């Protein structure tokens, strides 16, 4: 996969992308990440990229010319034209389903918005998709682009040590993950549930599935409403919740 990031602050990405799974995926050649400074396409001697809003109002708006020029210069640098994604609080709320969808594209071109926003013609005529990472406002799209890249890259085949962890983790099946424990079996008198030490694989699987349902019901009833449960699981869950 090829990811281009067009930003006014390329240096923000160095630390996060130089560590962990993203760095390893880059080293393994699973993903190429190119950072481009929007300022390079700024206008005039001062490399201007923003201007005040037509009609008045506070703050500055990113001008269309540098953003169009940047995307038009960056696109021919790789074989695929790529899906152009603007990070903005007005975008589609990022979920695992959207991450999985984005991970299918051979190339993404991410645009990090700044200031009060971007000129509307950028949304209308340059961008294919708009993504928000949550209902809060960041000072720029950069942290959102980092979140998106991390979530997408770990989906790429070979990026994780074990692909099995993908199937079990939270949100993989629309549920939160069950509680995890490691050694020691007794820490300060807090014991790991006996079932996990029993070696009965089928019992462990059943316990985990039920814990996953219970945890999702208590913490994220919105997710549970969309999940697929057997009648027996529904009955069991109702009983458990009744005793809360
Ligand atoms: N830019 C500013 N806030 C944002 C958000 N919540 N998601 C994506 N991009 C943003």
PDB file of N, CA and C and ligand atoms in Angstrom, residues 87-89 113 131-141 144, ligand 1:
ATOM      1  N   UNK A  87      -9.136  14.754   6.343  1.00  0.00           N
ATOM      2  CA  UNK A  87      -9.414  14.566   7.769  1.00  0.00           C
ATOM      3  C   UNK A  87     -10.094  15.825   8.272  1.00  0.00           C
ATOM      4  N   UNK A  88     -11.294  15.674   8.783  1.00  0.00           N
ATOM      5  CA  UNK A  88     -12.101  16.818   9.203  1.00  0.00           C
ATOM      6  C   UNK A  88     -13.145  16.375  10.217  1.00  0.00           C
ATOM      7  N   UNK A  89     -13.469  17.229  11.200  1.00  0.00           N
ATOM      8  CA  UNK A  89     -14.516  16.843  12.154  1.00  0.00           C
ATOM      9  C   UNK A  89     -15.890  16.693  11.492  1.00  0.00           C
ATOM     10  N   UNK A 113      -6.473  18.966   7.277  1.00  0.00           N
ATOM     11  CA  UNK A 113      -7.035  20.313   7.317  1.00  0.00           C
ATOM     12  C   UNK A 113      -6.427  21.097   8.474  1.00  0.00           C
ATOM     13  N   UNK A 131     -13.154  12.013   6.617  1.00  0.00           N
ATOM     14  CA  UNK A 131     -13.147  11.164   7.805  1.00  0.00           C
ATOM     15  C   UNK A 131     -12.914  12.011   9.049  1.00  0.00           C
ATOM     16  N   UNK A 132     -13.695  11.706  10.084  1.00  0.00           N
ATOM     17  CA  UNK A 132     -13.504  12.288  11.414  1.00  0.00           C
ATOM     18  C   UNK A 132     -13.122  11.163  12.371  1.00  0.00           C
ATOM     19  N   UNK A 133     -12.240  11.439  13.336  1.00  0.00           N
ATOM     20  CA  UNK A 133     -11.923  10.375  14.304  1.00  0.00           C
ATOM     21  C   UNK A 133     -12.729  10.513  15.585  1.00  0.00           C
ATOM     22  N   UNK A 134     -13.650  11.478  15.650  1.00  0.00           N
ATOM     23  CA  UNK A 134     -14.488  11.578  16.846  1.00  0.00           C
ATOM     24  C   UNK A 134     -15.151  12.929  16.911  1.00  0.00           C
ATOM     25  N   UNK A 135     -16.170  13.012  17.752  1.00  0.00           N
ATOM     26  CA  UNK A 135     -16.941  14.254  17.851  1.00  0.00           C
ATOM     27  C   UNK A 135     -16.279  15.236  18.812  1.00  0.00           C
ATOM     28  N   UNK A 136     -15.121  15.697  18.414  1.00  0.00           N
ATOM     29  CA  UNK A 136     -14.377  16.723  19.143  1.00  0.00           C
ATOM     30  C   UNK A 136     -13.486  17.383  18.111  1.00  0.00           C
ATOM     31  N   UNK A 137     -12.988  18.579  18.426  1.00  0.00           N
ATOM     32  CA  UNK A 137     -12.197  19.305  17.431  1.00  0.00           C
ATOM     33  C   UNK A 137     -10.725  19.306  17.821  1.00  0.00           C
ATOM     34  N   UNK A 138      -9.903  18.818  16.906  1.00  0.00           N
ATOM     35  CA  UNK A 138      -8.450  18.863  17.060  1.00  0.00           C
ATOM     36  C   UNK A 138      -7.951  20.155  16.440  1.00  0.00           C
ATOM     37  N   UNK A 139      -6.708  20.524  16.749  1.00  0.00           N
ATOM     38  CA  UNK A 139      -6.199  21.765  16.143  1.00  0.00           C
ATOM     39  C   UNK A 139      -5.762  21.549  14.706  1.00  0.00           C
ATOM     40  N   UNK A 140      -5.753  20.301  14.259  1.00  0.00           N
ATOM     41  CA  UNK A 140      -5.453  20.030  12.851  1.00  0.00           C
ATOM     42  C   UNK A 140      -5.733  18.579  12.549  1.00  0.00           C
ATOM     43  N   UNK A 141      -5.681  18.237  11.274  1.00  0.00           N
ATOM     44  CA  UNK A 141      -5.989  16.858  10.879  1.00  0.00           C
ATOM     45  C   UNK A 141      -4.862  15.872  11.148  1.00  0.00           C
ATOM     46  N   UNK A 144      -5.375  12.965  13.565  1.00  0.00           N
ATOM     47  CA  UNK A 144      -6.401  12.095  12.969  1.00  0.00           C
ATOM     48  C   UNK A 144      -5.779  11.229  11.868  1.00  0.00           C
TER      49      UNK A 144
HETATM   50  N1  LIG B   1      -9.523  17.855  12.386  1.00  0.00           N
HETATM   51  C1  LIG B   1      -9.939  18.519  13.472  1.00  0.00           C
HETATM   52  N2  LIG B   1     -10.694  17.742  14.254  1.00  0.00           N
HETATM   53  C2  LIG B   1     -10.767  16.529  13.655  1.00  0.00           C
HETATM   54  C3  LIG B   1     -11.418  15.302  13.958  1.00  0.00           C
HETATM   55  N3  LIG B   1     -12.152  15.152  15.055  1.00  0.00           N
HETATM   56  N4  LIG B   1     -11.271  14.276  13.097  1.00  0.00           N
HETATM   57  C4  LIG B   1     -10.548  14.430  11.973  1.00  0.00           C
HETATM   58  N5  LIG B   1      -9.918  15.559  11.634  1.00  0.00           N
HETATM   59  C5  LIG B   1     -10.027  16.605  12.455  1.00  0.00           C
END
